[in-house]
Short mmCIF file of C-alpha atoms in Angstrom, two decimals:
data_model
loop_
_atom_site.label_atom_id
_atom_site.label_comp_id
_atom_site.label_asym_id
_atom_site.label_seq_id
_atom_site.Cartn_x
_atom_site.Cartn_y
_atom_site.Cartn_z
CA MET A 776 -36.03 -22.54 14.95
CA LYS A 777 -38.51 -23.00 12.20
CA HIS A 778 -37.31 -22.58 8.64
CA ARG A 779 -39.68 -19.70 7.86
CA LYS A 780 -38.72 -17.78 11.01
CA LYS A 781 -35.02 -18.30 10.24
CA GLU A 782 -35.50 -16.84 6.74
CA GLN A 783 -37.28 -13.80 8.18
CA LEU A 784 -34.46 -13.20 10.66
CA ILE A 785 -31.87 -13.49 7.88
CA GLU A 786 -33.80 -10.96 5.76
CA THR A 787 -33.98 -8.57 8.71
CA ALA A 788 -30.26 -9.01 9.39
CA VAL A 789 -29.36 -8.41 5.73
CA MET A 790 -31.31 -5.14 5.84
CA LEU A 791 -28.82 -4.03 8.50
CA TYR A 792 -25.95 -4.29 5.99
CA GLN A 793 -25.75 -0.52 5.31
CA GLU A 794 -25.71 0.24 9.01
CA VAL A 795 -22.99 -2.36 9.57
CA TYR A 796 -20.97 -0.90 6.68
CA ARG A 797 -21.28 2.68 7.99
CA TYR A 798 -20.26 1.59 11.48
CA ALA A 799 -17.25 -0.33 10.12
CA PHE A 800 -16.25 2.54 7.84
CA ALA A 801 -16.41 5.00 10.75
CA ARG A 802 -13.94 2.80 12.61
CA VAL A 803 -11.51 1.65 9.89
CA LYS A 804 -11.70 4.73 7.61
CA GLU A 805 -11.18 2.60 4.50
CA LYS A 806 -13.97 1.76 2.05
CA ALA A 807 -12.68 -1.65 0.88
CA ALA A 808 -11.94 -2.81 4.42
CA ALA A 809 -15.37 -1.66 5.65
CA GLN A 810 -17.07 -3.51 2.79
CA GLU A 811 -15.11 -6.67 3.57
CA ILE A 812 -15.97 -6.41 7.25
CA ALA A 813 -19.67 -5.89 6.48
CA GLN A 814 -19.63 -8.89 4.13
CA ASN A 815 -17.93 -11.06 6.76
CA VAL A 816 -20.47 -9.95 9.35
CA MET A 817 -23.37 -10.94 7.08
CA GLU A 818 -21.78 -14.33 6.39
CA THR A 819 -21.31 -14.94 10.11
CA VAL A 820 -24.89 -13.85 10.87
CA ILE A 821 -26.32 -16.20 8.25
CA ARG A 822 -24.18 -19.11 9.50
CA LYS A 823 -24.99 -18.57 13.18
CA ILE A 824 -28.52 -17.18 13.10
CA GLU A 825 -29.87 -20.31 14.74
CA GLY A 826 -27.85 -19.47 17.85
CA LEU A 827 -29.79 -16.25 18.37
CA GLU A 828 -32.00 -16.73 21.42
CA LYS A 829 -34.11 -13.58 21.34
CA GLU A 830 -35.33 -12.05 18.09
CA GLU A 831 -35.42 -8.60 19.73
CA ALA A 832 -31.67 -8.79 20.24
CA LEU A 833 -30.92 -9.27 16.52
CA LYS A 834 -29.58 -5.77 15.85
CA GLN A 835 -27.49 -5.73 19.02
CA TRP A 836 -26.13 -9.18 18.14
CA VAL A 837 -25.24 -8.10 14.57
CA MET A 838 -23.49 -4.96 15.84
CA SER A 839 -21.60 -7.02 18.41
CA ILE A 840 -20.37 -9.30 15.62
CA THR A 841 -19.37 -6.17 13.68
CA THR A 842 -17.36 -4.86 16.61
CA ASN A 843 -15.54 -8.20 16.87
CA LYS A 844 -14.80 -8.24 13.12
CA ILE A 845 -13.38 -4.71 13.37
CA ARG A 846 -11.13 -5.84 16.24
CA ASP A 847 -10.01 -8.81 14.10
CA TYR A 848 -9.22 -6.42 11.25
CA PHE A 849 -7.00 -4.24 13.45
CA ARG A 850 -5.32 -7.31 14.96
CA GLU A 851 -4.48 -8.60 11.47
CA LEU A 852 -3.33 -5.14 10.41
CA LYS A 853 -1.04 -4.93 13.42
CA VAL A 854 0.42 -8.38 12.69
CA SER A 855 1.04 -7.50 9.04
CA GLN A 856 2.68 -4.19 10.03
CA LYS A 857 4.85 -6.05 12.53
CA HIS A 858 5.81 -8.46 9.74
CA MET A 859 6.71 -5.52 7.48
CA VAL A 860 8.94 -4.07 10.20
CA GLN A 861 10.72 -7.43 10.45
CA ILE A 862 11.23 -7.48 6.68
CA VAL A 863 12.62 -3.95 6.74
CA GLU A 864 14.90 -4.66 9.70
CA SER A 865 16.21 -7.89 8.17
CA ASP A 866 17.13 -6.06 4.98
CA SER A 867 19.28 -3.36 6.58
CA ALA A 868 22.15 -3.78 4.08
CA PHE A 869 19.72 -3.00 1.27
CA TRP A 870 18.53 0.15 3.03
CA GLU A 871 22.05 1.36 3.77
CA GLN A 872 23.05 0.91 0.13
CA MET A 873 19.91 2.67 -1.09
CA GLU A 874 20.39 5.57 1.33
CA ASP A 875 23.95 6.06 0.06
CA MET A 876 22.82 6.07 -3.56
CA GLU A 877 19.87 8.37 -2.77
CA SER A 878 22.10 10.87 -1.04
CA ASP A 879 24.52 10.83 -4.00
CA ILE A 880 21.69 11.50 -6.44
CA LEU A 881 20.09 14.19 -4.27
CA GLU A 882 23.47 15.86 -3.86
CA LEU A 883 23.93 15.89 -7.65
CA MET A 884 20.43 17.27 -8.12
CA GLU A 885 21.30 20.25 -5.92
CA GLU A 886 23.87 21.36 -8.46
CA LYS A 887 21.97 23.10 -11.24
CA GLU A 888 23.67 21.44 -14.24
CA SER A 889 23.87 18.04 -12.58
CA GLY A 890 20.21 18.29 -11.63
CA LYS A 891 19.29 18.83 -15.26
CA ASN A 892 21.36 15.82 -16.24
CA ILE A 893 19.73 13.65 -13.56
CA VAL A 894 16.28 14.66 -14.80
CA ALA A 895 17.33 13.97 -18.39
CA ALA A 896 18.66 10.56 -17.36
CA LEU A 897 15.45 9.83 -15.49
CA TYR A 898 13.37 10.53 -18.59
CA GLN A 899 15.57 8.28 -20.70
CA MET A 900 15.00 5.28 -18.42
CA GLU A 901 12.37 2.58 -18.72
CA THR A 902 9.12 3.83 -17.22
CA LYS A 903 8.84 1.01 -14.68
CA TYR A 904 12.09 2.12 -13.04
CA ALA A 905 11.61 5.86 -13.46
CA GLU A 906 8.11 5.80 -11.90
CA VAL A 907 9.32 4.03 -8.75
CA ILE A 908 12.27 6.42 -8.36
CA LYS A 909 10.06 9.49 -8.87
CA ALA A 910 7.45 8.20 -6.44
CA HIS A 911 10.02 7.47 -3.73
CA VAL A 912 12.54 10.29 -4.15
CA ILE A 913 10.42 13.15 -5.42
CA TYR A 914 7.01 12.39 -3.91
CA GLU A 915 8.55 10.79 -0.79
CA LYS A 916 6.27 7.74 -0.85
CA SER A 917 7.26 4.61 1.00
CA PHE A 918 7.84 1.42 -0.97
CA GLN A 919 4.72 -0.03 0.65
CA GLN A 920 2.63 2.95 -0.52
CA ILE A 921 3.98 2.59 -4.04
CA ALA A 922 3.24 -1.15 -4.00
CA ASP A 923 -0.29 -0.59 -2.70
CA GLU A 924 -1.07 2.16 -5.21
CA SER A 925 0.35 0.32 -8.21
CA GLY A 926 -0.85 -3.16 -7.28
CA ILE A 927 2.70 -4.46 -7.65
CA ALA A 928 4.41 -6.63 -5.04
CA TYR A 929 6.50 -4.84 -2.41
CA SER A 930 9.60 -6.91 -3.30
CA THR A 931 9.19 -6.01 -6.98
CA ILE A 932 9.04 -2.30 -6.10
CA LYS A 933 12.26 -2.63 -4.06
CA THR A 934 13.98 -4.45 -6.92
CA ARG A 935 12.86 -1.88 -9.48
CA TYR A 936 14.06 0.91 -7.22
CA ARG A 937 17.49 -0.65 -6.72
CA ARG A 938 17.94 -1.45 -10.43
CA GLY A 939 16.54 1.94 -11.33
CA LEU A 940 19.09 3.76 -9.17
CA PHE A 941 21.94 1.84 -10.79
CA LEU A 942 20.53 2.57 -14.27
CA LEU A 943 19.98 6.22 -13.37
CA LYS A 944 23.57 6.54 -12.25
CA GLU A 945 24.79 4.92 -15.50
CA LYS A 946 22.58 7.17 -17.67
CA TYR A 947 23.69 10.22 -15.72
CA LEU A 948 27.36 9.36 -16.22
CA GLU A 949 26.75 8.83 -19.96
CA ILE A 950 25.13 12.27 -20.21
CA GLU A 951 27.94 13.88 -18.20
CA GLU A 952 30.53 12.20 -20.44
CA GLY A 953 28.70 13.41 -23.54
CA ARG A 954 28.62 16.98 -22.24
CA ALA A 955 32.27 16.84 -21.24
CA MET A 956 33.20 15.65 -24.72
CA GLN A 957 31.14 18.50 -26.26
CA ASN A 958 32.86 21.02 -24.01
CA ASP A 959 36.29 19.63 -24.99
CA ARG A 960 35.42 20.11 -28.68
CA TYR A 961 34.42 23.71 -28.07
CA ASP A 962 37.52 24.40 -25.99
CA ALA A 963 39.86 23.05 -28.67
#
């Protein structure tokens, strides 16, 4: 293929970027992923343009590459989700301990006075712990969602949650003790 003709084909292919992006976005429903797919498609097209036999088939060829890149994306997504399931399953002791602590805290929150004390304890904690607890317990977000939204590693979110629950329990008990001591003074 002559150099000039190759450049023209590349220019034509690059003009298909928006169409490739829209097609990818319609399939993956995520802007960043669609942009990455479209970029990968353009890189592949530029690298392999010399393999194109018929110029008329350029658009079809580009869209075929796009379809394959979308399949690759979902394959990788499936593998990473499978990996996450393995992580979760391998850490069952952690989850059992966290469920026990969560149920204790939720049970305390149901009692009006205890609920106030839990909220007070939550607001006295370091923000990094309080935010993870609020996101998971109150807003019912998964640790993975919290990690994705905050840009913090999944393992860090789990650690902050675990430490946060212990700290919350300690703060709560301090507040309860303080109130009990106040009540004793008034009763005397």
